[in-house]
mmCIF file with all atom_site columns, C-alpha atoms in Angstrom:
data_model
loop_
_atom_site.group_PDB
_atom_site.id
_atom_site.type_symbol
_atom_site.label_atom_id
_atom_site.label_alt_id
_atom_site.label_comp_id
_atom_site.label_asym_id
_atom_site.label_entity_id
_atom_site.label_seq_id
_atom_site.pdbx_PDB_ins_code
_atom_site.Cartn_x
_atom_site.Cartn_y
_atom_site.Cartn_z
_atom_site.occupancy
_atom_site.B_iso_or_equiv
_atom_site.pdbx_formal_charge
_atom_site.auth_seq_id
_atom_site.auth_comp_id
_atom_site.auth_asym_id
_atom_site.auth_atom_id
_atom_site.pdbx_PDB_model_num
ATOM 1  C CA . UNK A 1 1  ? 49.719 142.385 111.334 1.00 50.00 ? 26  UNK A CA 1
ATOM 2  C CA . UNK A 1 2  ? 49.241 146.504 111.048 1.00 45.00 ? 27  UNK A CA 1
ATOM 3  C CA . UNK A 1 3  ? 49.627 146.151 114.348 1.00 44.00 ? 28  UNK A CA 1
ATOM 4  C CA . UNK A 1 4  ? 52.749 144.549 115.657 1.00 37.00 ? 29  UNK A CA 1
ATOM 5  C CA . UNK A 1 5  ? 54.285 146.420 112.756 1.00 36.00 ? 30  UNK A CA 1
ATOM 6  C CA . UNK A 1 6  ? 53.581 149.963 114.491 1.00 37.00 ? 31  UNK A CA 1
ATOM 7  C CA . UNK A 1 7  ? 54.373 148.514 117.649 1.00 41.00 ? 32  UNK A CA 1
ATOM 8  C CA . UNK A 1 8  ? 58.036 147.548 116.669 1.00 41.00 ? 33  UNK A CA 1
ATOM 9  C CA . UNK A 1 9  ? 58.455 151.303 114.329 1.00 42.00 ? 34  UNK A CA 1
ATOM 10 C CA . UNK A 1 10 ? 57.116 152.667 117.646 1.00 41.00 ? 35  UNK A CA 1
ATOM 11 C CA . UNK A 1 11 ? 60.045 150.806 119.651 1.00 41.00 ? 36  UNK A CA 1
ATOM 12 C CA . UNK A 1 12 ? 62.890 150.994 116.873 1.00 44.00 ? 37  UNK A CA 1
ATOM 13 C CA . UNK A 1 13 ? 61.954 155.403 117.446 1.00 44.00 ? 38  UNK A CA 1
ATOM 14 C CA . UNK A 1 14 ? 62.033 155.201 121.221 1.00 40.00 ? 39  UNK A CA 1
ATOM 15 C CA . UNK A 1 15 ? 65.198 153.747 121.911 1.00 43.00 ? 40  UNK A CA 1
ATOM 16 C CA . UNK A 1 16 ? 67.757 156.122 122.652 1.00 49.00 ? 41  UNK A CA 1
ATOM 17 C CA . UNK A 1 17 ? 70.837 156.952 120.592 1.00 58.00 ? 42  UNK A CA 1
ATOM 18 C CA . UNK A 1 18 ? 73.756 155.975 122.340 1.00 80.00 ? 43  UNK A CA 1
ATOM 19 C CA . UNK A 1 19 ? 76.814 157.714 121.229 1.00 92.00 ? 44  UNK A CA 1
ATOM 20 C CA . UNK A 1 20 ? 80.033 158.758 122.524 1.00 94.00 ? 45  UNK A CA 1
ATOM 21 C CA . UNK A 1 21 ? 80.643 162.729 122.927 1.00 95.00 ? 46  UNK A CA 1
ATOM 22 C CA . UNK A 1 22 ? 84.022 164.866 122.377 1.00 96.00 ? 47  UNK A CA 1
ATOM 23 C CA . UNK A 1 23 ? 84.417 168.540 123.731 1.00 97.00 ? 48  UNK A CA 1
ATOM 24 C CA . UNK A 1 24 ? 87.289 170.537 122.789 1.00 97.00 ? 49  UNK A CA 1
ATOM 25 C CA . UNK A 1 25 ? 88.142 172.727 125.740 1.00 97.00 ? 50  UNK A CA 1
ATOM 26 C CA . UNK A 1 26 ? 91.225 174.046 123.490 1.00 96.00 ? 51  UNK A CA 1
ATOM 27 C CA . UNK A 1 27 ? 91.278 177.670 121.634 1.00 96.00 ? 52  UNK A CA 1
ATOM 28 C CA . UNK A 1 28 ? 92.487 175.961 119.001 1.00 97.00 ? 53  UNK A CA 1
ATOM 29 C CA . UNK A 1 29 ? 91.057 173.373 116.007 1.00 97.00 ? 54  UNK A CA 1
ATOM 30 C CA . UNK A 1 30 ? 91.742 169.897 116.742 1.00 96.00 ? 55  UNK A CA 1
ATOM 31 C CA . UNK A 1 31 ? 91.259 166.411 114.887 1.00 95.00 ? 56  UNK A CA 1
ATOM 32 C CA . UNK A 1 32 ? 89.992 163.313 115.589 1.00 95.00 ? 57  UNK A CA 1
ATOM 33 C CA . UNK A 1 33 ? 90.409 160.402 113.445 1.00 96.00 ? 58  UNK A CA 1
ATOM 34 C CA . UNK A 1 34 ? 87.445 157.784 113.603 1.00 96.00 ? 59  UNK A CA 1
ATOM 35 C CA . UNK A 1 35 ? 87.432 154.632 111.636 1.00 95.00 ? 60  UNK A CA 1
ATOM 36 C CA . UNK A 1 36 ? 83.863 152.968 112.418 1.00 92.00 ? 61  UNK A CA 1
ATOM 37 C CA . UNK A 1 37 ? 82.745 149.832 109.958 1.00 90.00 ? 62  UNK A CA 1
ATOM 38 C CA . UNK A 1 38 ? 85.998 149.903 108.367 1.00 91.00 ? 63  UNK A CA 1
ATOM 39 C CA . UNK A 1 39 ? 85.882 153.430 107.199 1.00 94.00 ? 64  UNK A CA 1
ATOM 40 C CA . UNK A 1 40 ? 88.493 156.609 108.356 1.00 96.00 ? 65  UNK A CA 1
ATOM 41 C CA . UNK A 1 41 ? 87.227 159.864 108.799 1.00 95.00 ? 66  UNK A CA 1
ATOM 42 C CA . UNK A 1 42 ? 88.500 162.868 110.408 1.00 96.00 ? 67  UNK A CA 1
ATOM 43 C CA . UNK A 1 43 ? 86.389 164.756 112.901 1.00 96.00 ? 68  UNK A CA 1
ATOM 44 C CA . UNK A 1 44 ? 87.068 168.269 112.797 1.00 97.00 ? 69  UNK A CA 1
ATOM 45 C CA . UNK A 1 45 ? 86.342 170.308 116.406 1.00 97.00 ? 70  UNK A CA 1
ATOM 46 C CA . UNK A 1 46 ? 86.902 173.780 116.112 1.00 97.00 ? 71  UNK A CA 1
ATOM 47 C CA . UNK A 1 47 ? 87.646 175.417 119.423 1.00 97.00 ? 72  UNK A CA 1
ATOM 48 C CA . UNK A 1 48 ? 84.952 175.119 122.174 1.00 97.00 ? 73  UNK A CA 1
ATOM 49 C CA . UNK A 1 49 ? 82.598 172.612 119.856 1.00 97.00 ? 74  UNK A CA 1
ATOM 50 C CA . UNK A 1 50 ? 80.935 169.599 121.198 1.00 97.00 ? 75  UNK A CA 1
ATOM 51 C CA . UNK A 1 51 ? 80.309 166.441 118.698 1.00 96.00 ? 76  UNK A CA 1
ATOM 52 C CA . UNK A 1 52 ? 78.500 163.524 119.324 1.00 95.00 ? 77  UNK A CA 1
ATOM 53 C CA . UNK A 1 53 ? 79.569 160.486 117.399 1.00 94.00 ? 78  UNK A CA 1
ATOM 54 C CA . UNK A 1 54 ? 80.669 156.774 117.336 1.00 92.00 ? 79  UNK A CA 1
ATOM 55 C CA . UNK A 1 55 ? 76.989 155.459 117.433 1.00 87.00 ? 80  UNK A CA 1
ATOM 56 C CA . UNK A 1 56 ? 77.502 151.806 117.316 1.00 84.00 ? 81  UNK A CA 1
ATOM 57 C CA . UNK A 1 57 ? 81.616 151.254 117.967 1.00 91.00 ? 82  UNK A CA 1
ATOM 58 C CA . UNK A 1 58 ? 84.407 152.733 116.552 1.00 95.00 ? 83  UNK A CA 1
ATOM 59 C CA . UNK A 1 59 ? 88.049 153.167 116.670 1.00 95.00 ? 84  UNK A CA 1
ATOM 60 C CA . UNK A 1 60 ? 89.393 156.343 117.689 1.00 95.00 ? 85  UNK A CA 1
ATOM 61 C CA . UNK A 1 61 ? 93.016 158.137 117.343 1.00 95.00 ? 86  UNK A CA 1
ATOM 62 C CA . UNK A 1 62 ? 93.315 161.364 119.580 1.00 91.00 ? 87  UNK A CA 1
ATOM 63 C CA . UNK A 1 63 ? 95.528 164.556 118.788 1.00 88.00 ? 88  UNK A CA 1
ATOM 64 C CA . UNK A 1 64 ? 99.058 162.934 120.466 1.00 88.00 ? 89  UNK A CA 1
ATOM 65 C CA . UNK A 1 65 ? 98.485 159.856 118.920 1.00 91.00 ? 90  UNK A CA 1
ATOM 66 C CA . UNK A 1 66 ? 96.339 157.557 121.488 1.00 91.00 ? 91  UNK A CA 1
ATOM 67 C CA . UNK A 1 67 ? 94.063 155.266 119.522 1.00 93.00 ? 92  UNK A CA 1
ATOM 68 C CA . UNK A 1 68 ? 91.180 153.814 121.836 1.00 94.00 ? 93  UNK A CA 1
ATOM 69 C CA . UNK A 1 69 ? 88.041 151.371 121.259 1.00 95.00 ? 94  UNK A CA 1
ATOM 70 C CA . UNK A 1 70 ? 84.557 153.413 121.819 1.00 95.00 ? 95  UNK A CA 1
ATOM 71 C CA . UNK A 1 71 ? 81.426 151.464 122.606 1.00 92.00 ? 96  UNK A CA 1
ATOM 72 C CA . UNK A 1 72 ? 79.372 154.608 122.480 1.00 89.00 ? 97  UNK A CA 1
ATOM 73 C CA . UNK A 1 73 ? 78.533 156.396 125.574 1.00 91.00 ? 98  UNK A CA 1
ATOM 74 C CA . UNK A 1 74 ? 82.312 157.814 126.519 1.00 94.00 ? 99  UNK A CA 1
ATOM 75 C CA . UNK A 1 75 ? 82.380 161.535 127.200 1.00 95.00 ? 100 UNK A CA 1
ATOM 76 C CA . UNK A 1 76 ? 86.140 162.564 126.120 1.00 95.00 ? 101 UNK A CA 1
ATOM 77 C CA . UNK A 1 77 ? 87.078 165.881 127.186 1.00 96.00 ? 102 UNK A CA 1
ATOM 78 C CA . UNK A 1 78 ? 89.954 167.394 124.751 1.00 96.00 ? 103 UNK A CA 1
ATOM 79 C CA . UNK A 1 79 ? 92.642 170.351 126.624 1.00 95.00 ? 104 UNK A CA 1
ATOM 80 C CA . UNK A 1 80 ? 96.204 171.091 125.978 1.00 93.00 ? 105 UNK A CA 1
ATOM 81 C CA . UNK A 1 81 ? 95.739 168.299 122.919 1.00 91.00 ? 106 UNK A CA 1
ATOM 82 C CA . UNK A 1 82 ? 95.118 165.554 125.039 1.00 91.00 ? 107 UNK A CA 1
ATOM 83 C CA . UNK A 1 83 ? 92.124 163.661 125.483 1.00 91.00 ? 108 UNK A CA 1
ATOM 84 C CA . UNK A 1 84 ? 90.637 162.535 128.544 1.00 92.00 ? 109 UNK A CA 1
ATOM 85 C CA . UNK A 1 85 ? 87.790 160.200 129.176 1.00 90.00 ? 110 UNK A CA 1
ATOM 86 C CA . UNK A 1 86 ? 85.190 161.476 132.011 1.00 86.00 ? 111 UNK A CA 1
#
């Protein structure tokens, strides 16, 4: 039984997070809003940061407005306050 449990902790750790990325390429602070589970939070990039987030699926509304469905695993690129997916 010791066993298979450290076998499956020892899988559970290997898997890879897989979460979607933002950069903001701006020289300016931008804000993301992210509602993920049912709950709205902002996500605050200052100028030049890079965030991982959205782990498991999420709602996202960009600077102009956009709203888009993550999965996890987008990289969005933020310049001139739009946001586009690479």
């Amino acid at each position: 039984m010791k066993k298979l449990v450290l076998i499956a902790a020892s899988l559970a750790f290997s898997i890879p997070a897989y979460a979607a990325s933002v950069t903001n390429s701006d020289d300016v602070e931008r804000t993301l809003v992210v509602t993920e589970d049912g709950t709205q939070s902002q996500l605050v990039l200052s100028a030049g940061e890079t965030v991982e987030f959205c782990g498991g699926g999420c709602f996202v509304t960009m600077p102009n407005g956009d709203r888009e469905a993550l999965s996890g695993g987008e990289t969005i690129e933020i310049s001139g306050g739009r946001a586009e997916f690479k």
